[in-house]
Coordinates of C-alpha atoms and ligand atoms in Angstrom, one line a residue:
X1 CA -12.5 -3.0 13.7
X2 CA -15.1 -5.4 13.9
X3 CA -14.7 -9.3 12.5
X4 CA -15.5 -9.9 9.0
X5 CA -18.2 -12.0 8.2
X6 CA -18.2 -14.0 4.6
X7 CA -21.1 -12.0 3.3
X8 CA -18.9 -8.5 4.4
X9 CA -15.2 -9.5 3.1
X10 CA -14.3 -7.6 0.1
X11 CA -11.2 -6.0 -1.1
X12 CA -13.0 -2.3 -0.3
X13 CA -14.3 -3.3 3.0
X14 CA -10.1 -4.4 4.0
X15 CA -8.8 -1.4 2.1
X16 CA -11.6 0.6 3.5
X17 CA -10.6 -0.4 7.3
X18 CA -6.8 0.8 6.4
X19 CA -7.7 4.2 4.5
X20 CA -10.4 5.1 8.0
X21 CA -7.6 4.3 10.3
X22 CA -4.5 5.8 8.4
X23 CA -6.0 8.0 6.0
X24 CA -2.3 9.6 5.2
X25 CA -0.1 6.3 4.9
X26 CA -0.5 5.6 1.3
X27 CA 2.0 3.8 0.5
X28 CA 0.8 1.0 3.6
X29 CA -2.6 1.3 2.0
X30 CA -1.6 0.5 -1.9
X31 CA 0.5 -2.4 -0.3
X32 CA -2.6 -4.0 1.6
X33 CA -4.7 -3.0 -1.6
X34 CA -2.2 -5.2 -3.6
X35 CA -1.7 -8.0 -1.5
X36 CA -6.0 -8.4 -0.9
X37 CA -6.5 -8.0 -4.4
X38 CA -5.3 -11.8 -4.2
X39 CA -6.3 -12.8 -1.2
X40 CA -9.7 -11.6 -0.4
X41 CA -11.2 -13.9 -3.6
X42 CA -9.3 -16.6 -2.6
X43 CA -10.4 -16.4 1.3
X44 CA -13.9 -16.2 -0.1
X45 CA -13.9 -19.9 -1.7
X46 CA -12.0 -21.4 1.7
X47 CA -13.7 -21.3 4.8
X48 CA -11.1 -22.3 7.0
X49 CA -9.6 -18.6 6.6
X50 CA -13.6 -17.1 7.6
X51 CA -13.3 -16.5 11.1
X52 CA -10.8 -15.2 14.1
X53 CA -10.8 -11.5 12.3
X54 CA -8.2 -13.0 10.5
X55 CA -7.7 -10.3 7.8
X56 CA -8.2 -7.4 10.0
X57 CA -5.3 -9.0 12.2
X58 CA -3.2 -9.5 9.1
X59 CA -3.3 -5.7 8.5
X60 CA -2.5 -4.4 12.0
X61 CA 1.3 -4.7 13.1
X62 CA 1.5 -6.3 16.5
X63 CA 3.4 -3.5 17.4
X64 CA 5.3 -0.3 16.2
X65 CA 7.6 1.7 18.2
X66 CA 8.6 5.3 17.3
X67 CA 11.5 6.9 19.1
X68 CA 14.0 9.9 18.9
X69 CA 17.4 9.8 17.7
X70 CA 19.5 12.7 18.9
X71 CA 23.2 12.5 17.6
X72 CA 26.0 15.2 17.2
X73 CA 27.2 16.4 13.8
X74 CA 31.2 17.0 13.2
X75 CA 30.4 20.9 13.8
X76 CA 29.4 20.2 17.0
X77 CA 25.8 20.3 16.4
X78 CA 22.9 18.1 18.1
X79 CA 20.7 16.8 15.1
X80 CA 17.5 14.8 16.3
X81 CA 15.9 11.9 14.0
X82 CA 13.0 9.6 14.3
X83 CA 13.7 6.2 14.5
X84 CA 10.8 3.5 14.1
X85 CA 10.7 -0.8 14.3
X86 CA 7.2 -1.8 12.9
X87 CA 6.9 -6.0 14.0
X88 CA 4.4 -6.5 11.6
X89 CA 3.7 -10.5 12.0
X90 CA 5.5 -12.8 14.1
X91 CA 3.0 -16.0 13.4
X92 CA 6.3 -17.4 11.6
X93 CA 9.4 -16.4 13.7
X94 CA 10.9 -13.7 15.2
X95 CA 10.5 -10.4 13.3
X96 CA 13.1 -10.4 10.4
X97 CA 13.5 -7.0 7.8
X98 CA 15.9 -4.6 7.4
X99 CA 16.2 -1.0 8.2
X100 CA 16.1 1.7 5.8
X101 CA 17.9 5.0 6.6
X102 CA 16.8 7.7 4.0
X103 CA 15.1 11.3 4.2
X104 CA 11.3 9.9 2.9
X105 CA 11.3 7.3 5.5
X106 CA 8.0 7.7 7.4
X107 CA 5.6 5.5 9.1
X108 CA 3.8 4.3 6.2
X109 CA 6.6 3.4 4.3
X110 CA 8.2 1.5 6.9
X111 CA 4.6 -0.5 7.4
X112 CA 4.4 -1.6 4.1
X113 CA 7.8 -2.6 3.8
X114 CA 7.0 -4.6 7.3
X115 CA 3.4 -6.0 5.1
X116 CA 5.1 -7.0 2.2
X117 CA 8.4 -8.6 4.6
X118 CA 5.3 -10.9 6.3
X119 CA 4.7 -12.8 3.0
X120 CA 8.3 -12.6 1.2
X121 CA 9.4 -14.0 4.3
X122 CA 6.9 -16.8 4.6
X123 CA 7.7 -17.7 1.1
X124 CA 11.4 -18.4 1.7
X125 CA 10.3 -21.8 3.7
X126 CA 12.1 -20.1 6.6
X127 CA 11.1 -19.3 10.3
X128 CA 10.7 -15.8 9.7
X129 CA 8.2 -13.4 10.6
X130 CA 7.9 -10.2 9.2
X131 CA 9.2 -6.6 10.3
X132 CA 10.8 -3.4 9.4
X133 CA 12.5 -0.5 10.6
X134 CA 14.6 2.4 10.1
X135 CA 14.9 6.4 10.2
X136 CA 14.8 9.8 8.0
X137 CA 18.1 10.3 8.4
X138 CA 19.9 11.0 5.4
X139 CA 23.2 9.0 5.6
X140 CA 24.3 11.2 2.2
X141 CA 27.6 13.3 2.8
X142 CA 27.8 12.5 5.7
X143 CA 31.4 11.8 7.4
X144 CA 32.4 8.3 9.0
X145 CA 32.1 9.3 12.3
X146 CA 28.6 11.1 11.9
X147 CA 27.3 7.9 10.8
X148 CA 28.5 6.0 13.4
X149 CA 27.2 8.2 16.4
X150 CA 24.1 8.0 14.4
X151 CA 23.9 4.5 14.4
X152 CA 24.9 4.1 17.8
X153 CA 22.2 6.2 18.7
X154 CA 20.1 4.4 16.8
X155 CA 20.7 1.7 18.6
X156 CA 20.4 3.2 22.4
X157 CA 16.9 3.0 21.7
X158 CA 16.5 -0.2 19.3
X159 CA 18.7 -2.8 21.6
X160 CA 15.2 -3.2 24.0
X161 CA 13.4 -4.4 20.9
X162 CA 15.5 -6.6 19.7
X163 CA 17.3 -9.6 20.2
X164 CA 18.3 -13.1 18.4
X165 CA 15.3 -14.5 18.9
X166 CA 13.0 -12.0 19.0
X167 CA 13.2 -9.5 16.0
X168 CA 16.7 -8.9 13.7
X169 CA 17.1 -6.4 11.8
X170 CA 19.3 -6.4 8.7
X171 CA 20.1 -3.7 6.1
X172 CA 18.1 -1.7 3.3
X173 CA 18.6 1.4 1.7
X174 CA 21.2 3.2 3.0
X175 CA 22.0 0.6 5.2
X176 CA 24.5 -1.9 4.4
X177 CA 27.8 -3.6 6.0
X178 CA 29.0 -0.5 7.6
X179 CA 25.8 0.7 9.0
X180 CA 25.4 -2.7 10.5
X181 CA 28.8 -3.6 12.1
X182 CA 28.4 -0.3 13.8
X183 CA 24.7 -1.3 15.5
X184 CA 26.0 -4.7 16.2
X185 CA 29.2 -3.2 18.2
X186 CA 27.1 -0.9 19.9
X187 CA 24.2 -3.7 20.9
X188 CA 27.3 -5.6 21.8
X189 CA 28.4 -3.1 24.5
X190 CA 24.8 -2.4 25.9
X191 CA 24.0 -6.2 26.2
X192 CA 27.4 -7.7 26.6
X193 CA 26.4 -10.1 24.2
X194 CA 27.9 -11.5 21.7
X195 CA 24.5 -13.2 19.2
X196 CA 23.0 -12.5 15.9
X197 CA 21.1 -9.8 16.6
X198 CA 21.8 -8.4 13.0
X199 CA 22.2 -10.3 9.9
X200 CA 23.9 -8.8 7.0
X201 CA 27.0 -8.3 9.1
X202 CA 30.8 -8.4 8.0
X203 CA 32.3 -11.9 7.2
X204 CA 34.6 -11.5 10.1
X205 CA 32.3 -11.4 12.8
X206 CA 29.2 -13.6 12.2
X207 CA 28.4 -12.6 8.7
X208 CA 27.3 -15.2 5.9
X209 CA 29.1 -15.9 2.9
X210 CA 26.8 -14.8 0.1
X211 CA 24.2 -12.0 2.0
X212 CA 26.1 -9.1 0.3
X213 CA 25.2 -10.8 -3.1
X214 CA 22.4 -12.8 -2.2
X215 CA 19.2 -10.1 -3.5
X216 CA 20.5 -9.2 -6.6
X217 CA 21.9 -13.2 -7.3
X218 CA 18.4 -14.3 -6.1
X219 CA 16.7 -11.8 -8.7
X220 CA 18.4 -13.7 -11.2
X221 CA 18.2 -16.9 -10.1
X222 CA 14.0 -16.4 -10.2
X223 CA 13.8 -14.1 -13.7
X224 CA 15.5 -17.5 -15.0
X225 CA 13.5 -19.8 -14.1
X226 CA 10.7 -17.1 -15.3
X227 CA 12.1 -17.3 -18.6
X228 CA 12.0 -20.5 -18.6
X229 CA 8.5 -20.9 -18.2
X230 CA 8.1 -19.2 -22.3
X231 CA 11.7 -22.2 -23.0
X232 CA 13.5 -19.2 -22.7
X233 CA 16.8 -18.0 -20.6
X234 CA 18.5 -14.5 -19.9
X235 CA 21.4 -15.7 -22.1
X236 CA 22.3 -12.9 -24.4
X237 CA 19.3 -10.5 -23.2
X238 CA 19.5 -6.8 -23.0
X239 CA 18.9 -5.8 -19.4
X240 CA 18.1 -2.1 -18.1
X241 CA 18.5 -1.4 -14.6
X242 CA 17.8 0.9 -12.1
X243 CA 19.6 1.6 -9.1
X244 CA 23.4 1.7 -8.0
X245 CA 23.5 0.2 -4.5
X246 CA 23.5 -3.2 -3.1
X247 CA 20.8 -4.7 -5.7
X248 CA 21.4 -2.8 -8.2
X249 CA 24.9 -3.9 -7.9
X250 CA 24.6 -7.7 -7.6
X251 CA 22.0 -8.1 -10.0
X252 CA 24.2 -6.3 -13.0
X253 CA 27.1 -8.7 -11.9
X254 CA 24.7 -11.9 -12.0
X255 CA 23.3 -11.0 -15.2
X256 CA 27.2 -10.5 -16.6
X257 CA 27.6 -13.8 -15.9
X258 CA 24.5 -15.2 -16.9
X259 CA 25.4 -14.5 -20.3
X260 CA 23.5 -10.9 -20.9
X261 CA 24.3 -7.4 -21.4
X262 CA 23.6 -5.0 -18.9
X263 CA 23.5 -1.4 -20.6
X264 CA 21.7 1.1 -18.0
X265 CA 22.6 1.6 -13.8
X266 CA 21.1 4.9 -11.9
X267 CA 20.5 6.6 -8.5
X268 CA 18.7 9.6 -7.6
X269 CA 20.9 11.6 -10.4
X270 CA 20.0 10.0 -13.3
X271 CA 21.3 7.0 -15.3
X272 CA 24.1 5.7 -17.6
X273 CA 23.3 4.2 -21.0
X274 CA 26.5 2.1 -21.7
X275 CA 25.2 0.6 -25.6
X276 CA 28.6 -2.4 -25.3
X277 CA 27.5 -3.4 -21.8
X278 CA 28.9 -3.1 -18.0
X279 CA 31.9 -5.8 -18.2
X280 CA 33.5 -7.3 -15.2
X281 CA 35.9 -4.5 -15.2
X282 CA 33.3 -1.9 -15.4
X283 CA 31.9 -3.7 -12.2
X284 CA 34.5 -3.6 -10.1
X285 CA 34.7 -0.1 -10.8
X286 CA 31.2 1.2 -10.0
X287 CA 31.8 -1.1 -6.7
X288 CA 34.5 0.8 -5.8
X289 CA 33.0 4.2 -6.5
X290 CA 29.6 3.6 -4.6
X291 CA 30.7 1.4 -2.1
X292 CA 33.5 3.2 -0.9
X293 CA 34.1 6.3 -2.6
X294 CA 30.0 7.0 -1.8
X295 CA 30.1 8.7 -5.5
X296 CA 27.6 9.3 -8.0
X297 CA 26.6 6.7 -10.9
X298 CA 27.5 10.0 -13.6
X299 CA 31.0 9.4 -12.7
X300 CA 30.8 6.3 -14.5
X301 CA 29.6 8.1 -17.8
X302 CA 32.9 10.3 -17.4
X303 CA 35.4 7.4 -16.9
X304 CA 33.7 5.3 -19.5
X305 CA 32.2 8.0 -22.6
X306 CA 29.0 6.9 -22.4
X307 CA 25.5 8.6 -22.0
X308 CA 24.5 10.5 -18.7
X309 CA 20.8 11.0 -18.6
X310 CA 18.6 12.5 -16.1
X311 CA 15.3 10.9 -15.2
X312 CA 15.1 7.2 -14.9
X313 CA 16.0 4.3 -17.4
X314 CA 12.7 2.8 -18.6
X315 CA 12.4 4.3 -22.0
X316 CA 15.6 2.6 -22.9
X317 CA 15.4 -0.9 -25.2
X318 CA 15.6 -3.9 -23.3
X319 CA 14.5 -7.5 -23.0
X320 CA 14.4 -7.6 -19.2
X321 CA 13.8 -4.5 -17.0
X322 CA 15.2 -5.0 -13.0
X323 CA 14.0 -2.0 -10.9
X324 CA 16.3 -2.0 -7.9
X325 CA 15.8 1.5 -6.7
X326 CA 12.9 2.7 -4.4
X327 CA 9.1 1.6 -4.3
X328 CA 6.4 3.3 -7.3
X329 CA 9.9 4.3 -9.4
X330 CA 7.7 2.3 -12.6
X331 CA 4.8 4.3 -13.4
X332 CA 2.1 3.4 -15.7
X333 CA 3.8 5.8 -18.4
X334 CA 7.0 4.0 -17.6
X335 CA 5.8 0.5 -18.0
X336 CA 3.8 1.7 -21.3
X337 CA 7.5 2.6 -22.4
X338 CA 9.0 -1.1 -21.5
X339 CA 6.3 -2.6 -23.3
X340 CA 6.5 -0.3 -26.6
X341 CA 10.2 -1.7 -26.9
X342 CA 8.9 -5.4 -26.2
X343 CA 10.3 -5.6 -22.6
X344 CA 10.0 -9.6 -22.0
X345 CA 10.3 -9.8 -18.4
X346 CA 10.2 -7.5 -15.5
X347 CA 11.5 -8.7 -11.9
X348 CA 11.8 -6.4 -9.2
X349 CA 14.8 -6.3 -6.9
X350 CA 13.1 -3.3 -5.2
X351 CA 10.6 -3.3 -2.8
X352 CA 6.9 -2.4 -4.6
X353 CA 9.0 -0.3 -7.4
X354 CA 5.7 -1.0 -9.8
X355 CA 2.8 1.3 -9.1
X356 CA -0.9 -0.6 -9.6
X357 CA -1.3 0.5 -12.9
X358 CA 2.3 -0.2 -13.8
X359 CA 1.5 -3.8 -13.1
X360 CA -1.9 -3.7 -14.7
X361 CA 0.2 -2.7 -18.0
X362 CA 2.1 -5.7 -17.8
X363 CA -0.7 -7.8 -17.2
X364 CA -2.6 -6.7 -19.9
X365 CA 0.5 -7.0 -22.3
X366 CA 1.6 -10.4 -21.2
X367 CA 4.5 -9.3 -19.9
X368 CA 6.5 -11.8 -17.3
X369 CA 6.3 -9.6 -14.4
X370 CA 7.5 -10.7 -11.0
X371 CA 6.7 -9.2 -7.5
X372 CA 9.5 -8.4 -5.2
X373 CA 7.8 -10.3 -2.7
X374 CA 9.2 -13.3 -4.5
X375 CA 11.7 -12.2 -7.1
X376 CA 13.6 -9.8 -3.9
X377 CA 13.1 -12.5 -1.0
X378 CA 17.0 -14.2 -1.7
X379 CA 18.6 -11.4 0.5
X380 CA 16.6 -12.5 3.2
X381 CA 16.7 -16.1 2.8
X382 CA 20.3 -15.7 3.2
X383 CA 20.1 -13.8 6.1
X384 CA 17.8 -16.9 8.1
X385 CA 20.8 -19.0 6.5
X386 CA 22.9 -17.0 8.5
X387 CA 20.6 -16.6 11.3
X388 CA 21.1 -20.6 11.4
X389 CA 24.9 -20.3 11.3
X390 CA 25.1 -18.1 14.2
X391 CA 23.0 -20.4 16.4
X392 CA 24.9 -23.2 15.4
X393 CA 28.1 -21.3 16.0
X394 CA 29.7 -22.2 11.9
X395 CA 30.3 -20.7 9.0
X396 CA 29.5 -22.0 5.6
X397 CA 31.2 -21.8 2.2
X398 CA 30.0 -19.8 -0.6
X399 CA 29.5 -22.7 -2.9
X400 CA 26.9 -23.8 -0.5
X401 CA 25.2 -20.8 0.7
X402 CA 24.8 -20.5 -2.7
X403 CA 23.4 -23.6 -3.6
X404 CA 20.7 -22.8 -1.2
X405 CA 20.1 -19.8 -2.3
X406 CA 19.3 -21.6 -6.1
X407 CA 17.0 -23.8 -4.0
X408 CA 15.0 -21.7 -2.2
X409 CA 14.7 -19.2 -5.1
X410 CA 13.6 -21.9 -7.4
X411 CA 11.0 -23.2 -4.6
X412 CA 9.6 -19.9 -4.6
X413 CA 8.9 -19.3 -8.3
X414 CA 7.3 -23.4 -8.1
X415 CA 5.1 -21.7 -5.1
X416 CA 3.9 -19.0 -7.6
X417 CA 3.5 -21.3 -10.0
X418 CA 1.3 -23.5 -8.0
X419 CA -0.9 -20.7 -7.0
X420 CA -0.7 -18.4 -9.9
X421 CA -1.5 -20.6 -12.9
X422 CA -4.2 -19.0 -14.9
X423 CA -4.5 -21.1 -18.0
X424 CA -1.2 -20.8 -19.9
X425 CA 0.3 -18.2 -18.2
X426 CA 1.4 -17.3 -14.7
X427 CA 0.1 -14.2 -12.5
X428 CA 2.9 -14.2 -10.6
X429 CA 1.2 -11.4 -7.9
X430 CA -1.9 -13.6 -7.3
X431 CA 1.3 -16.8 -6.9
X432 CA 2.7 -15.0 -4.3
X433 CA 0.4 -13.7 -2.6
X434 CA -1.7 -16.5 -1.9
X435 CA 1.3 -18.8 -1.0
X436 CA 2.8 -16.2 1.2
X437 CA -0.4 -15.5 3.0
X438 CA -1.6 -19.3 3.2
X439 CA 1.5 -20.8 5.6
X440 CA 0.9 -17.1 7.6
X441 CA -2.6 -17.9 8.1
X442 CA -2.4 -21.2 9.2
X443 CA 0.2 -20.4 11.8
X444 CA -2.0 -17.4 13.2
X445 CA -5.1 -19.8 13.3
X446 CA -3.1 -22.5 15.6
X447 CA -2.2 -19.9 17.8
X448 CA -5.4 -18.8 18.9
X449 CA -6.7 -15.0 18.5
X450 CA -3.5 -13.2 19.6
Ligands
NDP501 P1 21.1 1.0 -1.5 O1 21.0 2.1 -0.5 O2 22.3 0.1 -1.5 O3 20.9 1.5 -2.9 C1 19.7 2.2 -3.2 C2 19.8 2.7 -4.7 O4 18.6 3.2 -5.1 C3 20.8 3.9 -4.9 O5 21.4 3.8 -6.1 C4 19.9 5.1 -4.7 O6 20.3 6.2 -5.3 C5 18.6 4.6 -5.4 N1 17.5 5.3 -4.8 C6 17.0 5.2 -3.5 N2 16.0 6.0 -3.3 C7 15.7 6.6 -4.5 C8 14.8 7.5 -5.0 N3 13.8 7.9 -4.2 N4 14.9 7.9 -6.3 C9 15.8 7.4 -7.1 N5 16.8 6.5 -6.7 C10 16.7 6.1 -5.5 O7 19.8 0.1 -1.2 P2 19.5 -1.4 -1.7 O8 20.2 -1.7 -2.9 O9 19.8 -2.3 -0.5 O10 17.9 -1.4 -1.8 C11 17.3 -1.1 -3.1 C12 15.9 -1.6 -3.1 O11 15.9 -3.0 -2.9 C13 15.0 -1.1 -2.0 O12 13.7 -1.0 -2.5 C14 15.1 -2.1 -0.9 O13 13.9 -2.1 -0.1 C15 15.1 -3.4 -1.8 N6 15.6 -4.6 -1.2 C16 16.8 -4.6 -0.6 C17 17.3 -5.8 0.0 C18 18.7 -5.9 0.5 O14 19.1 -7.0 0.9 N7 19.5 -4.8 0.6 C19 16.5 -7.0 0.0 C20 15.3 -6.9 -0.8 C21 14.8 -5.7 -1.3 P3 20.9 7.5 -4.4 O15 22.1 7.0 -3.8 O16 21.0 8.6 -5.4 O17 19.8 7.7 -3.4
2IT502 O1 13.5 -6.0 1.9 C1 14.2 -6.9 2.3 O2 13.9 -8.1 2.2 C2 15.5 -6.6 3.0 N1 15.8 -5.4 3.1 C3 16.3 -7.6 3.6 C4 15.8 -8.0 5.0 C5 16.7 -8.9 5.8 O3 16.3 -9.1 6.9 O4 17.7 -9.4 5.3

């Protein structure tokens, strides 16, 4: 790659450099695409950011590591797996991002979820760089003990990667508290060391008070204040979602509380349609039956005689939409959907669940639409909170790890706001972006051309 010079930056010669070196990873290429869609203009009319390669660096992980992951099945069976750690960008902190274990993980996927985890992160105000990781292993009827020999596996190869202070992984999908205490026992044993290598890890031993709920609270926390910004609040709004697991999950229970009425939940299978709303009852429930009964969300429909639908939720009337499922699950059909039935706001809990055009839609109809860059980033803002509780050896209260959590979620949406205002309303994806990318820049610059 050869350094950029003012006359030669433009968003196709950066996408251009990503599609000749990685034709195949798409999904890598329509994050960069998105992110320099905001970026390259602004560069262009600062000339501090000219110079050092400074965008081709920005696109290139410092380093990715690929490995096998042999483990034995209950029949007695050896099953191999690919494992991958992508450290995207550690101008901030040590690498920080969860790992994802599901069937479609490849190595584009996991570099743009390492991408986009560079600028969420840098938005939380925290030491954090970016990085992700994870494996195609596909954690879905699997028993207990399969999934712990996979994860210790996992983490015969991970453990030289990683440490405290160098790059901690958390969860994602398929990942959560039981994945985790499993890697942290086994990174335990190979280091005989007790640290926060993970975050996201039982309360018991080292985990934070609020990183269970902390994505789909933060979601929340940031569509309010979104709402506010048209003198408006989620009070009494109808809210479809998509998704079952850990998002999914905490986002229906914040939006209970929150005063609105949360009428769709899905997975892979399809999605309910509940027309009086999922109660705190009906919560509990679906907690119990994906947490620990690993079930399916059409269960639900059963227990509670309500609609079962195949497909995904988006032609369904609602005021806010909250796609807290898997990346492109909002196409532009989709999003013309949500915006025939007057769909207010959109904030994704999901990592890039809006395709290009999906977000083009909502553009062009006005619709609040936040990026999970910033509307996603609580779950690991709570996880540098509890990266600062393990150094310091304590253990805060709920009331205030949540507090902070308000804080730094409400910090966020003033960043996008700073650097999204376009007349009267907000582009939340230029907001982000350039706020993400600016304290990222300026830490690469003062370190020289690394
Ligand atoms: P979980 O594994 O807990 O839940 C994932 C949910 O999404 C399940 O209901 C799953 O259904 C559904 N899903 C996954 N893949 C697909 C697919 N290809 N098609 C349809 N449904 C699918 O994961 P999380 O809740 O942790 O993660 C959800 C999203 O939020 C991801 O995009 C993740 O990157 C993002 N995120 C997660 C954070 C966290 O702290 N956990 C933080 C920030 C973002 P099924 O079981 O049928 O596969
Ligand atoms: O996408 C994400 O931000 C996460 N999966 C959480 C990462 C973390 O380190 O808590």
């Amino acid at each position: 790659m050869s350094d950029l010079t003012l006359e030669s930056i433009s968003l196709d010669t950066i996408v251009n450099l990503v599609k000749e070196r990685d034709p195949d990873q798409t999904e890598f290429q329509q994050a960069v695409q998105e992110v320099m869609e905001s970026v390259v203009p602004f560069v262009k009319e600062n000339e501090k950011y000219h110079r050092s390669g400074l965008l081709e660096r920005l696109i290139e992980p410092e380093r990715m590591v690929m490995f096998r992951v042999p483990w034995e099945d209950d029949d007695g069976k050896y099953q191999v797996n690919r494992g991958y750690r992508v450290q995207f960008n550690s101008a901030l902190g040590p690498y920080k991002g969860g790992l994802r274990f599901h069937p479609s993980v490849n190595l584009s996927i996991i570099k743009f979820l390492a991408f986009e985890q560079t600028f969420k992160n840098s938005l939380t105000g925290l030491p954090l760089g970016g990085g992700k990781g994870g494996s195609d292993f596909n954690p879905w009827e699997k028993s207990d003990g399969e999934i712990m020999r996979f994860c210790q596996s996992f983490m015969n190869e991970l453990f030289r990667y990683v440490s405290s202070d160098t790059d901690v992984p958390a969860g994602d999908i398929g990942v959560g508290e039981r994945e985790v205490g499993y890697m942290f026992g086994q990174y335990k044993r190979l280091t005989a060391e007790f640290t926060g290598v993970l975050t996201g890890k039982g309360l018991a031993y080292g985990g934070s008070k609020v990183r269970m709920q902390a994505t789909g609270y933060g979601l929340l926390y940031f569509a309010e204040e979104m709402l506010k910004q048209k003198n408006d609040s989620i009070e009494g709004k109808t809210v479809v979602i998509s998704g079952s697991g850990n998002v999914a999950q905490f986002a229906c229970k914040k939006s209970i509380e929150l005063g609105a009425k949360v009428i769709t939940l899905s997975d892979s299978g399809g999605y309910i349609v509940d027309d009086e709303g999922i109660d705190e009852e009906k919560f509990e429930y679906i907690k119990k039956l994906k947490n620990e009964k690993r079930g399916r969300i059409k269960e639900y429909a059963e227990k509670y005689d309500c609609e079962f639908r195949e497909g995904k939720p988006w032609g369904v009337d609602c005021d806010v939409a909250l796609p807290c499922a898997t990346q492109n699950e909002i196409e532009r059909e989709d999003a013309q959907s949500l915006c025939k039935n007057d769909v207010l706001c959109v904030a994704e809990g999901a990592n890039m669940p809006c395709t290009d055009e999906a977000v083009k839609v909502f553009h062009d109809a006005g619709v609040l639409y936040g990026p999970g860059k910033a509307s996603n980033a609580g779950g690991v803002a709570v996880s540098g909170l509890e990266m600062t509780q393990n150094a310091k050896r304590l253990s805060w209260s709920f009331e205030d790890v949540d507090e902070k959590l308000v804080e730094i979620m409400k910090t966020i949406h003033e960043k996008c706001v700073e650097h999204g205002k376009n007349g009267n309303s907000i582009n939340y994806v230029d907001g982000a972006n350039i706020a993400g990318f600016i304290k990222v820049a300026d830490a690469m610059i003062a370190q020289g051309h690394v």
